[in-house]
PDB file of C-alpha atoms in Angstrom:
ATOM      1  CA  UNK A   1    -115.192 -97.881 -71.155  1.00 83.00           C
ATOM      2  CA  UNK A   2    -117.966 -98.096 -68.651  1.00 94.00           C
ATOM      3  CA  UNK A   3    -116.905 -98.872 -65.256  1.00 94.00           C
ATOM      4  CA  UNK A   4    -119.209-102.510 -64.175  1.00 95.00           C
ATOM      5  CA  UNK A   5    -116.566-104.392 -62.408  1.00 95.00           C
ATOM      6  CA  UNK A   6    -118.153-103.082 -58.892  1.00 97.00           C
ATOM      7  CA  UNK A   7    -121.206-105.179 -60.245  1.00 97.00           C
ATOM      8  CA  UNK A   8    -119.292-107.925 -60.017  1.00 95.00           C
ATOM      9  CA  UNK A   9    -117.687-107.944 -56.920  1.00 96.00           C
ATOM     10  CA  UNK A  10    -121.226-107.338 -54.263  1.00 96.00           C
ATOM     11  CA  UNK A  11    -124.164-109.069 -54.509  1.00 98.00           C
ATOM     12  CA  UNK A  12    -127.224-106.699 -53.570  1.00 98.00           C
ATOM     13  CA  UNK A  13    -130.027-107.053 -51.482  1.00 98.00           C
ATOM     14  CA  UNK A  14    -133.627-106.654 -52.760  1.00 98.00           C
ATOM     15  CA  UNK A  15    -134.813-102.867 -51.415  1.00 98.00           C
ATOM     16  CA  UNK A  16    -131.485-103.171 -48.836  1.00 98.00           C
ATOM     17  CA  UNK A  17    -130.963-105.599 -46.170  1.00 98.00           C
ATOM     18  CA  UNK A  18    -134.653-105.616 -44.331  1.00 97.00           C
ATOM     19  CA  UNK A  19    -136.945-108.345 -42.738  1.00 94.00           C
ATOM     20  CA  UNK A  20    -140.002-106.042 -43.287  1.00 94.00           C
ATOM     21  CA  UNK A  21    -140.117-106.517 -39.170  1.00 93.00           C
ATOM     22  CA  UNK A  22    -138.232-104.078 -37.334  1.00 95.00           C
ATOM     23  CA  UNK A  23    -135.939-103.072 -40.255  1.00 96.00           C
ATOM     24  CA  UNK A  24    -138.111-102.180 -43.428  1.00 97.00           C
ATOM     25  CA  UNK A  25    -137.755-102.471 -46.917  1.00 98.00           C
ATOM     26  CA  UNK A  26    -136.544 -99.495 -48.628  1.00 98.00           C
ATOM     27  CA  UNK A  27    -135.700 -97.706 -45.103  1.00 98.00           C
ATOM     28  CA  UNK A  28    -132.714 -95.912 -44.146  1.00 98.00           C
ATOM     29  CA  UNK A  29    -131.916 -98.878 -41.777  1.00 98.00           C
ATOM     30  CA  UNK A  30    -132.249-101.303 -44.700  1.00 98.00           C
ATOM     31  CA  UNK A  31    -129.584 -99.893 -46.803  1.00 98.00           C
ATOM     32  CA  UNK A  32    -126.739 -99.019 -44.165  1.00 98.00           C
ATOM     33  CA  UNK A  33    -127.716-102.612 -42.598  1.00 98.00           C
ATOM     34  CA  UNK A  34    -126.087-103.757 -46.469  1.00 98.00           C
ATOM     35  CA  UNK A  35    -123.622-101.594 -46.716  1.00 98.00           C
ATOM     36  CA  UNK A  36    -122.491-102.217 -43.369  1.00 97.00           C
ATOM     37  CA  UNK A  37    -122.661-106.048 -44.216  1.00 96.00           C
ATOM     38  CA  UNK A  38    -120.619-104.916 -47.546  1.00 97.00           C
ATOM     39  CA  UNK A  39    -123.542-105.439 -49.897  1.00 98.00           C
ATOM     40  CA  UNK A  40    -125.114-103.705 -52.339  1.00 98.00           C
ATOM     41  CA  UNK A  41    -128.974-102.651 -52.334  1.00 98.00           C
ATOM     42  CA  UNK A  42    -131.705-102.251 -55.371  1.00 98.00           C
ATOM     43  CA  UNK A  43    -133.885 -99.730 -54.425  1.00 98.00           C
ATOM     44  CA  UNK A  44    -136.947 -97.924 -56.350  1.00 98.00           C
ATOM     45  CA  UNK A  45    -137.133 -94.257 -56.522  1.00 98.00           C
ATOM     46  CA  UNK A  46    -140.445 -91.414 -57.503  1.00 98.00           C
ATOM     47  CA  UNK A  47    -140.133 -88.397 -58.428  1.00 98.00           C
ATOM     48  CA  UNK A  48    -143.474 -86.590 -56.044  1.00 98.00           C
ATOM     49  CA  UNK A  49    -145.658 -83.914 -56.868  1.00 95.00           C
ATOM     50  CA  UNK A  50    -143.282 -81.612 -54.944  1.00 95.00           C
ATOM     51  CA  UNK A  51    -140.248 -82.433 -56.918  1.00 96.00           C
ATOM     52  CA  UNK A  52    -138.541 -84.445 -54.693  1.00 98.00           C
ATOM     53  CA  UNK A  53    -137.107 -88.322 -55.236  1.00 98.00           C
ATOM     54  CA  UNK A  54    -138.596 -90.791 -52.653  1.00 98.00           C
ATOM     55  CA  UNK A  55    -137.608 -94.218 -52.087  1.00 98.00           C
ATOM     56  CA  UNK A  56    -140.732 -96.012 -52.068  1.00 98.00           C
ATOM     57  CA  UNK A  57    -141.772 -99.374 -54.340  1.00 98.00           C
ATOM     58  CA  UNK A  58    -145.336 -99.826 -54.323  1.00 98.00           C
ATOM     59  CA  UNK A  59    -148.376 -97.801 -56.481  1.00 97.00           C
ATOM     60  CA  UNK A  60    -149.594 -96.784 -53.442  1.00 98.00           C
ATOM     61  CA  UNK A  61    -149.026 -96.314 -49.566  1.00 98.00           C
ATOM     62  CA  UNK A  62    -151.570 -99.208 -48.689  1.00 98.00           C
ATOM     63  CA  UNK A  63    -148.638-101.890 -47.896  1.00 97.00           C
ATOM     64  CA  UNK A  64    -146.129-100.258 -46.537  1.00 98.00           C
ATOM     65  CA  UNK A  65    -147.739 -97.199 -44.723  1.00 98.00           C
ATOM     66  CA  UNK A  66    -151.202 -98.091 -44.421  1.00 97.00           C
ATOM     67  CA  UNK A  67    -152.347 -95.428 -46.168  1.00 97.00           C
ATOM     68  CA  UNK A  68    -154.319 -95.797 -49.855  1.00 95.00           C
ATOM     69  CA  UNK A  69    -151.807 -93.012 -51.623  1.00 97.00           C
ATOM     70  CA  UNK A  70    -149.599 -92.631 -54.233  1.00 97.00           C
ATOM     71  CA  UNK A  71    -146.591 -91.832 -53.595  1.00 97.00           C
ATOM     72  CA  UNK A  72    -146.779 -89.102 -56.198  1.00 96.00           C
ATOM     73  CA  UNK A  73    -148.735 -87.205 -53.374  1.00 96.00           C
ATOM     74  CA  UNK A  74    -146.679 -87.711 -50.235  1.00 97.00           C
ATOM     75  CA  UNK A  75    -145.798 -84.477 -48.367  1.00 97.00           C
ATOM     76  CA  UNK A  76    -142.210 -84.595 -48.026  1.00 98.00           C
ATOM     77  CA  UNK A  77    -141.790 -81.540 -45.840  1.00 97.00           C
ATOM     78  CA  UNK A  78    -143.420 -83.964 -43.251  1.00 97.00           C
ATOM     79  CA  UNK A  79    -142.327 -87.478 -44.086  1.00 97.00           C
ATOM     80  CA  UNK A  80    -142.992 -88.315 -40.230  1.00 97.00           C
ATOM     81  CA  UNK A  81    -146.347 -89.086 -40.994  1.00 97.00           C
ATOM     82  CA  UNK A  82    -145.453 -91.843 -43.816  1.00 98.00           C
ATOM     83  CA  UNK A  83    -144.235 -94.414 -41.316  1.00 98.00           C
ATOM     84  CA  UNK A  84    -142.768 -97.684 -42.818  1.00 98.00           C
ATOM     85  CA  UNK A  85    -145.068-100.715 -41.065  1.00 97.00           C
ATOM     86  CA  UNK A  86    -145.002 -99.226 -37.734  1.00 96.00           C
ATOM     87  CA  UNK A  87    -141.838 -98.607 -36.984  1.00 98.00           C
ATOM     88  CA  UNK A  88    -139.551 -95.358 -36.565  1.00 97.00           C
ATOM     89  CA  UNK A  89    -138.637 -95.668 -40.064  1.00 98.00           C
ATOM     90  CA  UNK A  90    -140.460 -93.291 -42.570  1.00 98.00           C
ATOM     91  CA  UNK A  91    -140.238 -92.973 -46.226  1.00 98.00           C
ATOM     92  CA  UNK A  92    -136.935 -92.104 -47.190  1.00 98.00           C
ATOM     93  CA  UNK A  93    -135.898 -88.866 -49.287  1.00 98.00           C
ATOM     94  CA  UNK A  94    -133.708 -90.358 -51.915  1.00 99.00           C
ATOM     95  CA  UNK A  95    -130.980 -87.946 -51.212  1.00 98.00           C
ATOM     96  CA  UNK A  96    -130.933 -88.775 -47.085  1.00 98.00           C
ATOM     97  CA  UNK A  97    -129.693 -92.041 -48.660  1.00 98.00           C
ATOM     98  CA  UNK A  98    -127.261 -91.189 -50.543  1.00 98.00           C
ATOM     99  CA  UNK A  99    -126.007 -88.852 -47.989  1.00 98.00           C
ATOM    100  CA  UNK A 100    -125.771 -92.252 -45.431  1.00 98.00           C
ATOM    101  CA  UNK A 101    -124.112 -94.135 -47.685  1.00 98.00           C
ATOM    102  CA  UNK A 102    -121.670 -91.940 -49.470  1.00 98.00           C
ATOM    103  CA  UNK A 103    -118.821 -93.604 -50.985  1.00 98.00           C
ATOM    104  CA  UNK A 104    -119.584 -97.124 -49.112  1.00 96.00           C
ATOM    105  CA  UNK A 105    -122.777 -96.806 -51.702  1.00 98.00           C
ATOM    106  CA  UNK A 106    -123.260 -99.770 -54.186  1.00 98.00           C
ATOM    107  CA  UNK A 107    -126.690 -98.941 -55.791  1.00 98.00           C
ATOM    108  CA  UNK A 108    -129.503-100.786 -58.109  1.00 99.00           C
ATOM    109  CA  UNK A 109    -131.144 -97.733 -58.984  1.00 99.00           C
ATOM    110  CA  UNK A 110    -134.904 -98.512 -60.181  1.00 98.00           C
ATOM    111  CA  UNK A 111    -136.864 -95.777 -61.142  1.00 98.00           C
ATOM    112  CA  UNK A 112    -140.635 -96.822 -61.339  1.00 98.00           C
ATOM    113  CA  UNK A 113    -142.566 -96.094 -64.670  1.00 94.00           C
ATOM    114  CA  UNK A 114    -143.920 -92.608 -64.595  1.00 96.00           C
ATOM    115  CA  UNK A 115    -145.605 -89.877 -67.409  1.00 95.00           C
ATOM    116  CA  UNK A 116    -143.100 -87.953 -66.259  1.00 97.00           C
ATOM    117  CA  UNK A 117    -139.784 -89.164 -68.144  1.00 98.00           C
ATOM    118  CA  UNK A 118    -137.336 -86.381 -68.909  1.00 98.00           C
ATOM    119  CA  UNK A 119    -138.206 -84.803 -65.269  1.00 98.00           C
ATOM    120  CA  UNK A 120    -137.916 -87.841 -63.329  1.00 98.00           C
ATOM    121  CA  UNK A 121    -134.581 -89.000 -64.596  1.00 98.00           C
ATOM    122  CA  UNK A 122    -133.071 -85.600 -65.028  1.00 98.00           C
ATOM    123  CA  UNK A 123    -133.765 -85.517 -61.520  1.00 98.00           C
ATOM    124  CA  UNK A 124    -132.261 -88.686 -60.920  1.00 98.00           C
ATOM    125  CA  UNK A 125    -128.878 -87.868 -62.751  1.00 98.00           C
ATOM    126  CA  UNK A 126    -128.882 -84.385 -60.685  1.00 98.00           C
ATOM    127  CA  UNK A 127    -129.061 -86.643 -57.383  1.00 98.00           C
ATOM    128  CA  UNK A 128    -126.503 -88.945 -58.503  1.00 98.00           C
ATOM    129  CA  UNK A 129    -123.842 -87.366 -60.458  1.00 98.00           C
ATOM    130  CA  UNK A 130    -121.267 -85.995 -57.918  1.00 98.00           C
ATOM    131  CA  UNK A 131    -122.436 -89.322 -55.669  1.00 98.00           C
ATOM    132  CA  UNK A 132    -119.140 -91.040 -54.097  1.00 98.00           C
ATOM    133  CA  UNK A 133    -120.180 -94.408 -54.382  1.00 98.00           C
ATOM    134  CA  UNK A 134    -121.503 -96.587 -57.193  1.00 98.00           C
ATOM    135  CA  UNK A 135    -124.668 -96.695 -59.063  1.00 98.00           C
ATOM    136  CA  UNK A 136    -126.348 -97.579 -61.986  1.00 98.00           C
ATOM    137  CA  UNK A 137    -129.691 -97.079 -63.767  1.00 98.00           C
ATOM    138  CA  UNK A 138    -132.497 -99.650 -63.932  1.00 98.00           C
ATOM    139  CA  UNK A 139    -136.169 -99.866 -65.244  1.00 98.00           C
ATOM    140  CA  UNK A 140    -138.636-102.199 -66.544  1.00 98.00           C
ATOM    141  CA  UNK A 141    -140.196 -98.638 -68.832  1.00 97.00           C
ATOM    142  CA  UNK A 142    -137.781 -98.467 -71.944  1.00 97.00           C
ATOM    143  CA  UNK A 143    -138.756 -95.201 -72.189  1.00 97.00           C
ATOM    144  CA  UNK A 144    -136.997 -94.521 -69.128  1.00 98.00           C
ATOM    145  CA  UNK A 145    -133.916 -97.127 -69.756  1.00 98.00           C
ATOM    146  CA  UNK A 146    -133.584 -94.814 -73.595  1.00 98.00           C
ATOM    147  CA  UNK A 147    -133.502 -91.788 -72.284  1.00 98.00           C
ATOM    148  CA  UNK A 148    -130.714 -92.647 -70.019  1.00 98.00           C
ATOM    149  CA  UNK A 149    -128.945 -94.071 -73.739  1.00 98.00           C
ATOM    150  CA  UNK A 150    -129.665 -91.337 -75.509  1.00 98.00           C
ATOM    151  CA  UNK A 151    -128.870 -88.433 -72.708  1.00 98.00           C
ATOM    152  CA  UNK A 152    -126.428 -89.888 -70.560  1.00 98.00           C
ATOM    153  CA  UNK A 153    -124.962 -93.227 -72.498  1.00 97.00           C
ATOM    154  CA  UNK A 154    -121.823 -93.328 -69.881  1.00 98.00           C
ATOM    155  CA  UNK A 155    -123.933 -94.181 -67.536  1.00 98.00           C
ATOM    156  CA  UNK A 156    -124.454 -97.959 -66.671  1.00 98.00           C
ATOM    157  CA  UNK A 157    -128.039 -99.003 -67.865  1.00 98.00           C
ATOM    158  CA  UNK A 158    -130.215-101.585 -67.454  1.00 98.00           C
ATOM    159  CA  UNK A 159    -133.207-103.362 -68.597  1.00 98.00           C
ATOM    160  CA  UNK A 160    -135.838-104.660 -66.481  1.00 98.00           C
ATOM    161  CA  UNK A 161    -137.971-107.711 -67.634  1.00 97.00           C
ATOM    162  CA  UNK A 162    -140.542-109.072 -65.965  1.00 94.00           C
ATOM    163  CA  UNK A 163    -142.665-112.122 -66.129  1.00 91.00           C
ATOM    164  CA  UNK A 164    -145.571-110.870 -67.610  1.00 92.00           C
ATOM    165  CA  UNK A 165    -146.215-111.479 -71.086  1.00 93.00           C
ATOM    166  CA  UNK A 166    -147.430-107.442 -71.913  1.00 93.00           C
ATOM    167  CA  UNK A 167    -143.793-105.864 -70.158  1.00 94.00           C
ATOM    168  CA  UNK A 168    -141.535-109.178 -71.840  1.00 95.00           C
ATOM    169  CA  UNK A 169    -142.981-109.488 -75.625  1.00 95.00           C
ATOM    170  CA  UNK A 170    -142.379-105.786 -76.132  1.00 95.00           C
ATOM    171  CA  UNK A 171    -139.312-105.539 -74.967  1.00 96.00           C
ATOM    172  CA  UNK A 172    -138.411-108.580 -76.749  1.00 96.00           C
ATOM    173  CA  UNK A 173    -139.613-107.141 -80.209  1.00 96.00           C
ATOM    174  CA  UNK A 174    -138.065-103.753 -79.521  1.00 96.00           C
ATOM    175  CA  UNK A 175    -134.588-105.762 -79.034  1.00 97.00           C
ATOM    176  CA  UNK A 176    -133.894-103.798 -75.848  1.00 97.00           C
ATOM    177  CA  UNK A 177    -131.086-105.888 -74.692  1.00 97.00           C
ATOM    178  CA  UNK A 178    -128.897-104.405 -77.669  1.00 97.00           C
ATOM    179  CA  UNK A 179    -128.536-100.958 -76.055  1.00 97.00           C
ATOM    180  CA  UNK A 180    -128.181-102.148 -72.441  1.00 98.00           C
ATOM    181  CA  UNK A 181    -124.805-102.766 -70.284  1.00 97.00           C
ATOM    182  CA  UNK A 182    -127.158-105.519 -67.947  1.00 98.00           C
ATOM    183  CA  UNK A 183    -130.229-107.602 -68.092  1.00 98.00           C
ATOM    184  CA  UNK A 184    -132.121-107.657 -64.941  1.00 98.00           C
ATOM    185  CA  UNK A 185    -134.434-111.108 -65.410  1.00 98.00           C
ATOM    186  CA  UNK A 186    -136.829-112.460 -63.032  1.00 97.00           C
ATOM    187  CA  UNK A 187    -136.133-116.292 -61.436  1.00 96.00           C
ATOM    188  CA  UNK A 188    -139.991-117.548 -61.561  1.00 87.00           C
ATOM    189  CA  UNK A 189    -140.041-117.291 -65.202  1.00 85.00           C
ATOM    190  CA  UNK A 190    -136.350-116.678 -66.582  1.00 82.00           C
ATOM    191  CA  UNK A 191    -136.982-117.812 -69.722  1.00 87.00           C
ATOM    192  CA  UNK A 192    -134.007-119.217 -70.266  1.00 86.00           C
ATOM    193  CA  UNK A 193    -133.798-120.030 -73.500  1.00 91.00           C
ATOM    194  CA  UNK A 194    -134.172-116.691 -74.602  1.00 95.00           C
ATOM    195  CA  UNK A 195    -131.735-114.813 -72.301  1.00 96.00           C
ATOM    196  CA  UNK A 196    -129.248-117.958 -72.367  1.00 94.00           C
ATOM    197  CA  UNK A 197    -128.924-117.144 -76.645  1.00 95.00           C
ATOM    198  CA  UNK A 198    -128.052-113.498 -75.780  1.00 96.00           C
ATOM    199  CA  UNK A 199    -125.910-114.497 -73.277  1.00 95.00           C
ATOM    200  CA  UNK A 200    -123.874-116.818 -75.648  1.00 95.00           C
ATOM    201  CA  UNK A 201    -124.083-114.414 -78.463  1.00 96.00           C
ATOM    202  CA  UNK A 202    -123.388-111.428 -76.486  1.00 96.00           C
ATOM    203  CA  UNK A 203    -121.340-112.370 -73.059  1.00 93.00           C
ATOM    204  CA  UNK A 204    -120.306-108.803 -72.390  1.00 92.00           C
ATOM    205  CA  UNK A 205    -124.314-108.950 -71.332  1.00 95.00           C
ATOM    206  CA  UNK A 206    -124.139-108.751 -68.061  1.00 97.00           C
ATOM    207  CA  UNK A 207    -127.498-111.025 -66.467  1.00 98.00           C
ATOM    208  CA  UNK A 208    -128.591-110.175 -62.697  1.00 98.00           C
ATOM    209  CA  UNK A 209    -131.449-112.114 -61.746  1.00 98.00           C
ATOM    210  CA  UNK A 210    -134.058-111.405 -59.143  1.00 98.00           C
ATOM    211  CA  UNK A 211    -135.541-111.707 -56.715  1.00 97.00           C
ATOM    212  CA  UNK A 212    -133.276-114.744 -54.954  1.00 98.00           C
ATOM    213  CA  UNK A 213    -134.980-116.080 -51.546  1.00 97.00           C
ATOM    214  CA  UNK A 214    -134.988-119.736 -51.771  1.00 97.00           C
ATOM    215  CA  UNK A 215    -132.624-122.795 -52.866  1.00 96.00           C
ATOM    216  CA  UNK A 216    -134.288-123.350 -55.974  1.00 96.00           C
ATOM    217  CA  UNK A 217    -133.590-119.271 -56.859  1.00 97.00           C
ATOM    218  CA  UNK A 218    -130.519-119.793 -56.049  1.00 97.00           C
ATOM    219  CA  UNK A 219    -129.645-122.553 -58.101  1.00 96.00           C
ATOM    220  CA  UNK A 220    -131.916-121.289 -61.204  1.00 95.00           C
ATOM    221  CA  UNK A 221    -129.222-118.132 -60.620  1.00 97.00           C
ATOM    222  CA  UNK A 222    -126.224-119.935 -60.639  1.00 96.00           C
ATOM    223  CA  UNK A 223    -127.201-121.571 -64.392  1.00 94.00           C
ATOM    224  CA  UNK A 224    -127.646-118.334 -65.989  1.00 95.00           C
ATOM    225  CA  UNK A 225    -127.097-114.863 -63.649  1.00 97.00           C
ATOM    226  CA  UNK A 226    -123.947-113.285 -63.277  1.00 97.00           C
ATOM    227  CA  UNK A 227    -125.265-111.704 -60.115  1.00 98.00           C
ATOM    228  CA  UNK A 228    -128.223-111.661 -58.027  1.00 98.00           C
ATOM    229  CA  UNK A 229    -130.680-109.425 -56.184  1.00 98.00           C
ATOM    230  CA  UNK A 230    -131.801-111.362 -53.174  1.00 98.00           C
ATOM    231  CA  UNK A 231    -133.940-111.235 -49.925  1.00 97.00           C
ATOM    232  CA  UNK A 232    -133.289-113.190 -46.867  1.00 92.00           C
ATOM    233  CA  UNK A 233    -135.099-113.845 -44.000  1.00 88.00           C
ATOM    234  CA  UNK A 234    -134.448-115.891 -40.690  1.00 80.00           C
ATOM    235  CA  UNK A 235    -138.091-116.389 -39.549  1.00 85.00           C
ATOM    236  CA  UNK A 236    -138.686-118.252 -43.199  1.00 89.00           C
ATOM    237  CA  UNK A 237    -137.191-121.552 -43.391  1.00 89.00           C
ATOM    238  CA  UNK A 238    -137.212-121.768 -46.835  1.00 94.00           C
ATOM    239  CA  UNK A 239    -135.054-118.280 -47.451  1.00 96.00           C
ATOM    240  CA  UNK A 240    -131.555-118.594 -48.134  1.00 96.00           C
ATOM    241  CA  UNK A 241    -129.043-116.708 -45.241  1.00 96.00           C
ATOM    242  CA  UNK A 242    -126.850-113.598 -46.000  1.00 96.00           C
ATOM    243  CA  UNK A 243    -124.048-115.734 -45.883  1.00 96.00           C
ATOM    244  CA  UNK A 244    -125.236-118.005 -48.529  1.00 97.00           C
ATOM    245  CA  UNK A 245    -126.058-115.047 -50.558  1.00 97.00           C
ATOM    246  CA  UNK A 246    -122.789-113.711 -50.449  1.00 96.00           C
ATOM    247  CA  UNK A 247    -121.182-116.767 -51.908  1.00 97.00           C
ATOM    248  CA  UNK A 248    -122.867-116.722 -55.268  1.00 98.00           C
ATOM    249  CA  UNK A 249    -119.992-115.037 -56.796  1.00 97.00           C
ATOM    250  CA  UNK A 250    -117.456-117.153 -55.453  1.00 96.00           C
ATOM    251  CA  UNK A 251    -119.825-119.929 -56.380  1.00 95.00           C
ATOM    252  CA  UNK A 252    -119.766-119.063 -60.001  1.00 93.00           C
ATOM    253  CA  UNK A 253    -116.193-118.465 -60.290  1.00 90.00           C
ATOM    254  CA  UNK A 254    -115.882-121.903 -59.165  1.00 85.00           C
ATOM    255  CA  UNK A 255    -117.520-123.518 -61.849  1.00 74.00           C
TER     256      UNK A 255
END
């Protein structure tokens, strides 16, 4: 039996605990802020040119750094010159956070569509598997989330879906949802209907539903997630707080 009560007892933050001010998104910071805050964090990993894992989300370094290159490219023997927006943060080596979080980690692990399959999650697994804290496996490339089922099937695995109609139809068709221990489902299209059938036919399914900010996530969340991936923010009026966040589970064992 697969281990997935730990992804039932911590909500996670969306690329760790950041305000994409002072503390950024996928940064160091981000993810011992969460932990610290006892939270899990989703984070997205590359596999570079160099053969290294990076923590980095975007196609390119535009956003985040500034800089129009793919992360595919980055020198990582010098990762002081990939500054996250500004601040002392740079672009993380994957295994610098593991190494911060040890066994306080609770990971999302997302690993970005790539040509690359069998060396980027190989890679992965190497990076993970004597990890002291939790993790499990996530991607919106099936070619990624079947290699994990057909290499490493203890692992805890994950679909991504997202709301556009050339990732979801697919992955629909190919009946993805069959060989996965969680659905991760976006809140601006959820398409309930659809995920709410394999939910009642299958409620060993395990839904987590992203990304959570405002109210209205949060109450789309509460109808159909087990768990949520969520971003806060106290400059934006409209985000929901940390402490909010943390009371979805409570929330929904309270129905």
């Amino acid at each position: 039996m697969k281990d997935m009560q730990w992804l039932k007892e911590t909500v996670f933050c969306h690329r760790g605990l950041h305000n994409n001010r002072d503390i950024p998104e996928n940064s160091r910071a981000a993810f011992l802020r969460a932990a610290k805050s006892g939270m899990g964090s989703e984070l997205d990993v590359y596999l570079t040119k160099d053969g290294r894992l990076i923590v980095h989300h975007d196609a390119t370094l535009k956003r985040m750094c500034g800089m129009k290159l793919s992360p595919y490219r980055i020198d990582t023997d010098k990762l002081e010159n990939y500054p996250l927006i500004g601040t002392k943060e740079t672009i993380p080596l994957f295994s610098d956070v593991l190494e911060d979080l040890g066994a306080d980690g609770r990971l999302i692990v997302e690993i970005k569509t790539t040509t690359r399959v069998h060396a980027t999650c190989s890679a992965v697994y190497e990076a993970l598997k004597d990890f002291p804290g939790k993790w499990c496996i996530e991607s919106f490339n099936w070619a990624i989330t079947d290699w994990w089922v057909k290499h490493h099937p203890e692992v805890v695995i994950g679909q991504l879906y997202d709301t556009y109609s050339f990732q979801f139809f697919p992955a629909k068709a190919r009946r993805q949802y069959m060989k996965m221990d969680f659905l991760a489902i976006p809140v601006r299209k959820p398409r309930a209907e659809y995920f709410g059938k394999i939910k009642k036919e299958h409620p060993e399914k395990m839904i987590i539903m992203w990304t959570i900010r405002t109210k209205e996530n949060y109450s789309a969340a509460l109808e159909l997630a087990d768990n949520i991936i969520f971003e806060c923010d106290d400059k934006n009026a409209d985000y929901i707080s940390v402490d909010t966040a943390k009371k979805f589970l409570s929330a929904k064992a309270s129905e």
